Structure formats: structure tokens, C-alpha cells
Amino acid sequence: MDAISQNREDTAPTVPALRLKERLTYEFGPLVAFFIGNQVGGIFVGTGIFMGATVLALLANFLRERRLPVTPLASTLVVLAFGGASLLAEEAWIIMVRPSVMNGFYALVLLGGLIAGRLVLRAVMHRSLVLSSDRAWRVLTRRAIAYLTLLVILNEITWRYFPVDVWVAFKTFAVLPMNLAFIAAQVPFVRRHRAASPAPGDDPAPR
């Protein structure tokens, strides 16, 4: 695991992989297109537009970085799979349950890693974040699992018990701000436990 040198510590990102403009472009743009499409033509029109906008956002990301990051690519493939199935079956619930399936899958992967003694979150984020101990990574992983589980619960409640338009508004205007708020809430913890050049065997207990 690469250590952050002292002369880079002040400029290193305190939140891993948080490239705000790119995240807003990739995530919020297609969601706004989805919301407008739903308002104009209903959930299936919105779904088709959402699929197209997601592909365009991935293409824009590729043209900017000259590579296809794994997470956006995987998310796009899932959107196309669930969106296509929803349109073919003419069943709105298929696209609406997609966030529950994705977030539940991520939570289970992280939880399974903890049970197996593997820090999956560290493996994913090691290029952008170095924490001072395995305990800190476990704390951050448990927080991520709890938050992902909360998203699953909220999505299930919203699509099952509220009108489609309410779910679309929730997905468009609530989830991304919640994600950013969760990330921001982790900044103090990350700052306390970010490693500069940890000494061998150093394993301070997270507060």
C-alpha cells in the first residue's frame, strides 16, 4: 500500500476519488434527463432517455480520460440491463428496483469481505486513500455498509408505497445529495486516520 509523502499530504484529497465535476456530470445529468422524460412521457419514456443519457455520460468520461473506469462502466451496463428488461416487459418496477439491487450487492460484498477478513474497500480505494490502520478501514467499511443498507430501505419504501413520480423525484433530487452528504460526513474521520508514513506495526484505534 502506497504511503502519502509528507510534501503531498496537504494537497492530497481528503475524500477518496471525489472528483465532483465528473460525478455531477455522470450521475446527475442522466438523472435530470430521466426526470424530464418521465414528466413528459411517463416512466418508460424516462427510462429510455435515462439509458441513452447514461451511455452518453460514459462516452464523455471516456473521451475525457481515455479509459473506461470500472465503476461507471459497470453501472452503465446495469442500467442498460434493468432498463432494457423494464421496457421489454413493460414493468416499471424492474427499473425502480435497480438501486436496491446494486446497493444491496455492494453492501453484501463489503460485509462478506469483513466476515472473511478481507478489506474490500481498501482494495478498491487504495490508489486514492491511505488510512493508518486496518481498524480504520473496518470502521469506514461498516459505515459504508450501513449507508448502503439505508439506501436500499429508502428505495424499497419509496417505490413500493408511493407513486412513480415521487420515486423519480426521490431518485433524481434526493439520492445524490445524500451520497455527497455521506462522503462529506466521513471527512473528519478520514483526516484523523489518513496515513502519512505509518510506522511498521502502527495500528491506532479509530475514535
PDB file of C-alpha atoms in Angstrom:
ATOM      1  CA  MET A   1       0.000   0.000   0.000  1.00  0.00           C
ATOM      2  CA  ASP A   2       1.488   3.298  -1.141  1.00  0.00           C
ATOM      3  CA  ALA A   3       2.158   5.845   1.571  1.00  0.00           C
ATOM      4  CA  ILE A   4       1.390   9.506   1.100  1.00  0.00           C
ATOM      5  CA  SER A   5       4.533  11.536   1.338  1.00  0.00           C
ATOM      6  CA  GLN A   6       4.630  14.487   3.683  1.00  0.00           C
ATOM      7  CA  ASN A   7       5.008  17.061   0.922  1.00  0.00           C
ATOM      8  CA  ARG A   8       1.859  15.775  -0.741  1.00  0.00           C
ATOM      9  CA  GLU A   9      -0.269  15.385   2.350  1.00  0.00           C
ATOM     10  CA  ASP A  10      -1.646  18.903   2.335  1.00  0.00           C
ATOM     11  CA  THR A  11      -2.813  18.630  -1.260  1.00  0.00           C
ATOM     12  CA  ALA A  12      -3.989  15.033  -1.231  1.00  0.00           C
ATOM     13  CA  PRO A  13      -7.768  14.614  -1.441  1.00  0.00           C
ATOM     14  CA  THR A  14      -9.391  14.034   1.905  1.00  0.00           C
ATOM     15  CA  VAL A  15     -12.254  12.185   0.244  1.00  0.00           C
ATOM     16  CA  PRO A  16     -11.149   9.330  -1.998  1.00  0.00           C
ATOM     17  CA  ALA A  17     -11.925   9.567  -5.678  1.00  0.00           C
ATOM     18  CA  LEU A  18     -14.161  12.550  -5.149  1.00  0.00           C
ATOM     19  CA  ARG A  19     -13.960  14.333  -8.481  1.00  0.00           C
ATOM     20  CA  LEU A  20     -17.010  16.475  -8.034  1.00  0.00           C
ATOM     21  CA  LYS A  21     -17.466  17.783 -11.566  1.00  0.00           C
ATOM     22  CA  GLU A  22     -17.144  14.328 -13.088  1.00  0.00           C
ATOM     23  CA  ARG A  23     -19.550  12.790 -10.567  1.00  0.00           C
ATOM     24  CA  LEU A  24     -22.126  15.503 -11.143  1.00  0.00           C
ATOM     25  CA  THR A  25     -21.793  15.130 -14.915  1.00  0.00           C
ATOM     26  CA  TYR A  26     -22.009  11.354 -14.878  1.00  0.00           C
ATOM     27  CA  GLU A  27     -24.652  10.888 -12.192  1.00  0.00           C
ATOM     28  CA  PHE A  28     -26.822  13.982 -12.104  1.00  0.00           C
ATOM     29  CA  GLY A  29     -27.038  14.650 -15.861  1.00  0.00           C
ATOM     30  CA  PRO A  30     -28.724  11.332 -16.734  1.00  0.00           C
ATOM     31  CA  LEU A  31     -30.977  11.621 -13.675  1.00  0.00           C
ATOM     32  CA  VAL A  32     -32.225  15.043 -14.761  1.00  0.00           C
ATOM     33  CA  ALA A  33     -32.850  13.627 -18.242  1.00  0.00           C
ATOM     34  CA  PHE A  34     -34.737  10.758 -16.590  1.00  0.00           C
ATOM     35  CA  PHE A  35     -36.853  13.181 -14.569  1.00  0.00           C
ATOM     36  CA  ILE A  36     -37.719  15.311 -17.621  1.00  0.00           C
ATOM     37  CA  GLY A  37     -38.513  12.246 -19.722  1.00  0.00           C
ATOM     38  CA  ASN A  38     -40.802  10.911 -17.021  1.00  0.00           C
ATOM     39  CA  GLN A  39     -42.577  14.255 -16.739  1.00  0.00           C
ATOM     40  CA  VAL A  40     -43.098  14.453 -20.492  1.00  0.00           C
ATOM     41  CA  GLY A  41     -43.904  10.886 -21.445  1.00  0.00           C
ATOM     42  CA  GLY A  42     -44.031   8.681 -18.366  1.00  0.00           C
ATOM     43  CA  ILE A  43     -41.729   6.179 -16.734  1.00  0.00           C
ATOM     44  CA  PHE A  44     -40.923   4.181 -19.869  1.00  0.00           C
ATOM     45  CA  VAL A  45     -40.010   7.245 -21.913  1.00  0.00           C
ATOM     46  CA  GLY A  46     -37.919   8.417 -18.964  1.00  0.00           C
ATOM     47  CA  THR A  47     -36.237   5.016 -18.765  1.00  0.00           C
ATOM     48  CA  GLY A  48     -35.271   5.071 -22.446  1.00  0.00           C
ATOM     49  CA  ILE A  49     -33.879   8.583 -22.128  1.00  0.00           C
ATOM     50  CA  PHE A  50     -32.051   7.595 -18.933  1.00  0.00           C
ATOM     51  CA  MET A  51     -30.381   4.693 -20.725  1.00  0.00           C
ATOM     52  CA  GLY A  52     -29.263   6.903 -23.611  1.00  0.00           C
ATOM     53  CA  ALA A  53     -28.040   9.680 -21.317  1.00  0.00           C
ATOM     54  CA  THR A  54     -26.074   7.199 -19.210  1.00  0.00           C
ATOM     55  CA  VAL A  55     -24.304   5.860 -22.307  1.00  0.00           C
ATOM     56  CA  LEU A  56     -23.518   9.417 -23.433  1.00  0.00           C
ATOM     57  CA  ALA A  57     -22.128  10.253 -19.994  1.00  0.00           C
ATOM     58  CA  LEU A  58     -19.909   7.160 -20.124  1.00  0.00           C
ATOM     59  CA  LEU A  59     -18.717   8.147 -23.592  1.00  0.00           C
ATOM     60  CA  ALA A  60     -17.932  11.680 -22.383  1.00  0.00           C
ATOM     61  CA  ASN A  61     -15.994  10.174 -19.482  1.00  0.00           C
ATOM     62  CA  PHE A  62     -14.020   8.002 -21.904  1.00  0.00           C
ATOM     63  CA  LEU A  63     -13.211  10.918 -24.227  1.00  0.00           C
ATOM     64  CA  ARG A  64     -12.013  12.965 -21.256  1.00  0.00           C
ATOM     65  CA  GLU A  65      -9.894  10.287 -19.565  1.00  0.00           C
ATOM     66  CA  ARG A  66      -9.125   7.966 -22.498  1.00  0.00           C
ATOM     67  CA  ARG A  67     -10.124   4.998 -20.392  1.00  0.00           C
ATOM     68  CA  LEU A  68     -13.268   3.372 -19.035  1.00  0.00           C
ATOM     69  CA  PRO A  69     -13.274   3.325 -15.224  1.00  0.00           C
ATOM     70  CA  VAL A  70     -14.701   0.092 -13.867  1.00  0.00           C
ATOM     71  CA  THR A  71     -17.431   1.561 -11.673  1.00  0.00           C
ATOM     72  CA  PRO A  72     -19.083   3.834 -14.286  1.00  0.00           C
ATOM     73  CA  LEU A  73     -18.845   1.061 -16.875  1.00  0.00           C
ATOM     74  CA  ALA A  74     -20.446  -1.474 -14.547  1.00  0.00           C
ATOM     75  CA  SER A  75     -23.170   0.992 -13.557  1.00  0.00           C
ATOM     76  CA  THR A  76     -23.939   1.699 -17.210  1.00  0.00           C
ATOM     77  CA  LEU A  77     -24.229  -1.992 -18.015  1.00  0.00           C
ATOM     78  CA  VAL A  78     -26.594  -2.492 -15.079  1.00  0.00           C
ATOM     79  CA  VAL A  79     -28.728   0.482 -16.183  1.00  0.00           C
ATOM     80  CA  LEU A  80     -28.945  -0.950 -19.688  1.00  0.00           C
ATOM     81  CA  ALA A  81     -29.828  -4.412 -18.388  1.00  0.00           C
ATOM     82  CA  PHE A  82     -32.527  -3.288 -15.968  1.00  0.00           C
ATOM     83  CA  GLY A  83     -33.808  -0.536 -18.256  1.00  0.00           C
ATOM     84  CA  GLY A  84     -33.990  -2.865 -21.235  1.00  0.00           C
ATOM     85  CA  ALA A  85     -35.801  -5.518 -19.207  1.00  0.00           C
ATOM     86  CA  SER A  86     -38.231  -2.892 -17.905  1.00  0.00           C
ATOM     87  CA  LEU A  87     -39.045  -1.669 -21.420  1.00  0.00           C
ATOM     88  CA  LEU A  88     -39.362  -5.164 -22.905  1.00  0.00           C
ATOM     89  CA  ALA A  89     -41.598  -6.420 -20.105  1.00  0.00           C
ATOM     90  CA  GLU A  90     -43.401  -3.079 -19.756  1.00  0.00           C
ATOM     91  CA  GLU A  91     -42.919  -3.358 -15.997  1.00  0.00           C
ATOM     92  CA  ALA A  92     -41.863  -0.162 -14.240  1.00  0.00           C
ATOM     93  CA  TRP A  93     -40.815  -1.946 -11.054  1.00  0.00           C
ATOM     94  CA  ILE A  94     -37.810  -3.507 -12.801  1.00  0.00           C
ATOM     95  CA  ILE A  95     -36.032  -0.189 -13.320  1.00  0.00           C
ATOM     96  CA  MET A  96     -37.247   1.041  -9.943  1.00  0.00           C
ATOM     97  CA  VAL A  97     -35.730  -1.885  -8.051  1.00  0.00           C
ATOM     98  CA  ARG A  98     -32.324  -1.430  -9.734  1.00  0.00           C
ATOM     99  CA  PRO A  99     -30.895   0.859  -6.997  1.00  0.00           C
ATOM    100  CA  SER A 100     -31.904  -1.668  -4.337  1.00  0.00           C
ATOM    101  CA  VAL A 101     -30.187  -4.497  -6.190  1.00  0.00           C
ATOM    102  CA  MET A 102     -26.996  -2.522  -6.822  1.00  0.00           C
ATOM    103  CA  ASN A 103     -26.658  -1.031  -3.349  1.00  0.00           C
ATOM    104  CA  GLY A 104     -27.609  -4.328  -1.725  1.00  0.00           C
ATOM    105  CA  PHE A 105     -24.963  -6.109  -3.798  1.00  0.00           C
ATOM    106  CA  TYR A 106     -22.271  -3.608  -2.809  1.00  0.00           C
ATOM    107  CA  ALA A 107     -23.257  -3.893   0.859  1.00  0.00           C
ATOM    108  CA  LEU A 108     -23.111  -7.689   0.743  1.00  0.00           C
ATOM    109  CA  VAL A 109     -19.691  -7.634  -0.933  1.00  0.00           C
ATOM    110  CA  LEU A 110     -18.319  -5.329   1.762  1.00  0.00           C
ATOM    111  CA  LEU A 111     -19.946  -7.366   4.532  1.00  0.00           C
ATOM    112  CA  GLY A 112     -18.682 -10.617   3.082  1.00  0.00           C
ATOM    113  CA  GLY A 113     -15.196  -9.152   2.951  1.00  0.00           C
ATOM    114  CA  LEU A 114     -15.348  -8.198   6.630  1.00  0.00           C
ATOM    115  CA  ILE A 115     -16.537 -11.672   7.591  1.00  0.00           C
ATOM    116  CA  ALA A 116     -13.762 -13.236   5.512  1.00  0.00           C
ATOM    117  CA  GLY A 117     -11.166 -10.895   6.972  1.00  0.00           C
ATOM    118  CA  ARG A 118     -10.661  -9.001   3.716  1.00  0.00           C
ATOM    119  CA  LEU A 119     -10.843  -5.216   3.433  1.00  0.00           C
ATOM    120  CA  VAL A 120     -12.575  -4.878   0.086  1.00  0.00           C
ATOM    121  CA  LEU A 121     -12.990  -1.123   0.476  1.00  0.00           C
ATOM    122  CA  ARG A 122      -9.239  -0.691   0.905  1.00  0.00           C
ATOM    123  CA  ALA A 123      -8.584  -2.798  -2.185  1.00  0.00           C
ATOM    124  CA  VAL A 124     -10.924  -0.589  -4.209  1.00  0.00           C
ATOM    125  CA  MET A 125      -9.691   2.755  -2.873  1.00  0.00           C
ATOM    126  CA  HIS A 126      -6.017   2.105  -2.225  1.00  0.00           C
ATOM    127  CA  ARG A 127      -4.860   4.400  -5.037  1.00  0.00           C
ATOM    128  CA  SER A 128      -6.705   7.417  -3.659  1.00  0.00           C
ATOM    129  CA  LEU A 129      -6.805   6.881   0.094  1.00  0.00           C
ATOM    130  CA  VAL A 130      -4.338   5.535   2.650  1.00  0.00           C
ATOM    131  CA  LEU A 131      -5.574   5.052   6.193  1.00  0.00           C
ATOM    132  CA  SER A 132      -3.307   4.418   9.137  1.00  0.00           C
ATOM    133  CA  SER A 133      -4.714   1.067  10.274  1.00  0.00           C
ATOM    134  CA  ASP A 134      -6.876  -1.892   9.390  1.00  0.00           C
ATOM    135  CA  ARG A 135      -9.205  -0.857  12.202  1.00  0.00           C
ATOM    136  CA  ALA A 136      -9.857   2.459  10.493  1.00  0.00           C
ATOM    137  CA  TRP A 137     -10.691   0.669   7.265  1.00  0.00           C
ATOM    138  CA  ARG A 138     -13.082  -1.624   9.123  1.00  0.00           C
ATOM    139  CA  VAL A 139     -14.845   1.363  10.679  1.00  0.00           C
ATOM    140  CA  LEU A 140     -15.175   3.042   7.286  1.00  0.00           C
ATOM    141  CA  THR A 141     -16.397  -0.203   5.751  1.00  0.00           C
ATOM    142  CA  ARG A 142     -19.076  -0.659   8.423  1.00  0.00           C
ATOM    143  CA  ARG A 143     -20.253   2.897   7.839  1.00  0.00           C
ATOM    144  CA  ALA A 144     -20.457   2.266   4.101  1.00  0.00           C
ATOM    145  CA  ILE A 145     -22.443  -0.930   4.673  1.00  0.00           C
ATOM    146  CA  ALA A 146     -24.868   0.900   6.968  1.00  0.00           C
ATOM    147  CA  TYR A 147     -25.345   3.710   4.457  1.00  0.00           C
ATOM    148  CA  LEU A 148     -25.850   1.361   1.513  1.00  0.00           C
ATOM    149  CA  THR A 149     -28.408  -0.567   3.559  1.00  0.00           C
ATOM    150  CA  LEU A 150     -30.214   2.690   4.342  1.00  0.00           C
ATOM    151  CA  LEU A 151     -30.371   3.478   0.616  1.00  0.00           C
ATOM    152  CA  VAL A 152     -31.876   0.055  -0.055  1.00  0.00           C
ATOM    153  CA  ILE A 153     -34.532   0.569   2.614  1.00  0.00           C
ATOM    154  CA  LEU A 154     -35.426   4.065   1.403  1.00  0.00           C
ATOM    155  CA  ASN A 155     -35.630   2.961  -2.221  1.00  0.00           C
ATOM    156  CA  GLU A 156     -37.833  -0.015  -1.373  1.00  0.00           C
ATOM    157  CA  ILE A 157     -40.193   2.137   0.690  1.00  0.00           C
ATOM    158  CA  THR A 158     -40.372   4.829  -1.978  1.00  0.00           C
ATOM    159  CA  TRP A 159     -41.114   2.657  -4.998  1.00  0.00           C
ATOM    160  CA  ARG A 160     -43.430   0.259  -3.185  1.00  0.00           C
ATOM    161  CA  TYR A 161     -45.594   2.736  -1.273  1.00  0.00           C
ATOM    162  CA  PHE A 162     -45.512   5.973  -3.273  1.00  0.00           C
ATOM    163  CA  PRO A 163     -46.491   6.992  -6.824  1.00  0.00           C
ATOM    164  CA  VAL A 164     -43.958   6.613  -9.625  1.00  0.00           C
ATOM    165  CA  ASP A 165     -43.438  10.379  -9.870  1.00  0.00           C
ATOM    166  CA  VAL A 166     -42.461  10.503  -6.198  1.00  0.00           C
ATOM    167  CA  TRP A 167     -39.900   7.740  -6.713  1.00  0.00           C
ATOM    168  CA  VAL A 168     -38.463   9.515  -9.768  1.00  0.00           C
ATOM    169  CA  ALA A 169     -38.155  12.779  -7.817  1.00  0.00           C
ATOM    170  CA  PHE A 170     -36.529  10.921  -4.912  1.00  0.00           C
ATOM    171  CA  LYS A 171     -34.053   9.201  -7.210  1.00  0.00           C
ATOM    172  CA  THR A 172     -33.265  12.430  -9.064  1.00  0.00           C
ATOM    173  CA  PHE A 173     -33.065  15.048  -6.349  1.00  0.00           C
ATOM    174  CA  ALA A 174     -32.504  13.214  -3.056  1.00  0.00           C
ATOM    175  CA  VAL A 175     -30.057  10.343  -3.550  1.00  0.00           C
ATOM    176  CA  LEU A 176     -27.085  12.249  -4.998  1.00  0.00           C
ATOM    177  CA  PRO A 177     -27.177  14.959  -2.288  1.00  0.00           C
ATOM    178  CA  MET A 178     -27.421  12.155   0.285  1.00  0.00           C
ATOM    179  CA  ASN A 179     -24.358  10.500  -1.248  1.00  0.00           C
ATOM    180  CA  LEU A 180     -22.375  13.729  -1.145  1.00  0.00           C
ATOM    181  CA  ALA A 181     -23.506  14.388   2.431  1.00  0.00           C
ATOM    182  CA  PHE A 182     -22.380  10.904   3.483  1.00  0.00           C
ATOM    183  CA  ILE A 183     -18.981  11.416   1.871  1.00  0.00           C
ATOM    184  CA  ALA A 184     -18.600  14.824   3.495  1.00  0.00           C
ATOM    185  CA  ALA A 185     -19.523  13.356   6.872  1.00  0.00           C
ATOM    186  CA  GLN A 186     -16.558  10.971   6.611  1.00  0.00           C
ATOM    187  CA  VAL A 187     -14.019  13.761   6.077  1.00  0.00           C
ATOM    188  CA  PRO A 188     -13.209  14.299   9.801  1.00  0.00           C
ATOM    189  CA  PHE A 189     -12.675  10.567  10.307  1.00  0.00           C
ATOM    190  CA  VAL A 190     -10.510  10.298   7.185  1.00  0.00           C
ATOM    191  CA  ARG A 191      -8.419  13.282   8.251  1.00  0.00           C
ATOM    192  CA  ARG A 192      -7.803  11.759  11.677  1.00  0.00           C
ATOM    193  CA  HIS A 193      -6.753   8.406  10.268  1.00  0.00           C
ATOM    194  CA  ARG A 194      -5.142   9.288   6.983  1.00  0.00           C
ATOM    195  CA  ALA A 195      -1.632   7.860   6.914  1.00  0.00           C
ATOM    196  CA  ALA A 196       1.377   9.989   6.049  1.00  0.00           C
ATOM    197  CA  SER A 197       4.124   7.425   6.525  1.00  0.00           C
ATOM    198  CA  PRO A 198       2.835   4.946   9.093  1.00  0.00           C
ATOM    199  CA  ALA A 199       5.475   3.234  11.170  1.00  0.00           C
ATOM    200  CA  PRO A 200       5.603  -0.561  10.984  1.00  0.00           C
ATOM    201  CA  GLY A 201       3.151  -2.116  13.380  1.00  0.00           C
ATOM    202  CA  ASP A 202       1.365   1.201  13.985  1.00  0.00           C
ATOM    203  CA  ASP A 203      -2.300   0.411  14.473  1.00  0.00           C
ATOM    204  CA  PRO A 204      -4.022   3.185  16.389  1.00  0.00           C
ATOM    205  CA  ALA A 205      -7.617   2.562  17.376  1.00  0.00           C
ATOM    206  CA  PRO A 206     -10.093   4.713  15.453  1.00  0.00           C
ATOM    207  CA  ARG A 207     -12.032   7.186  17.521  1.00  0.00           C
TER     208      ARG A 207
END
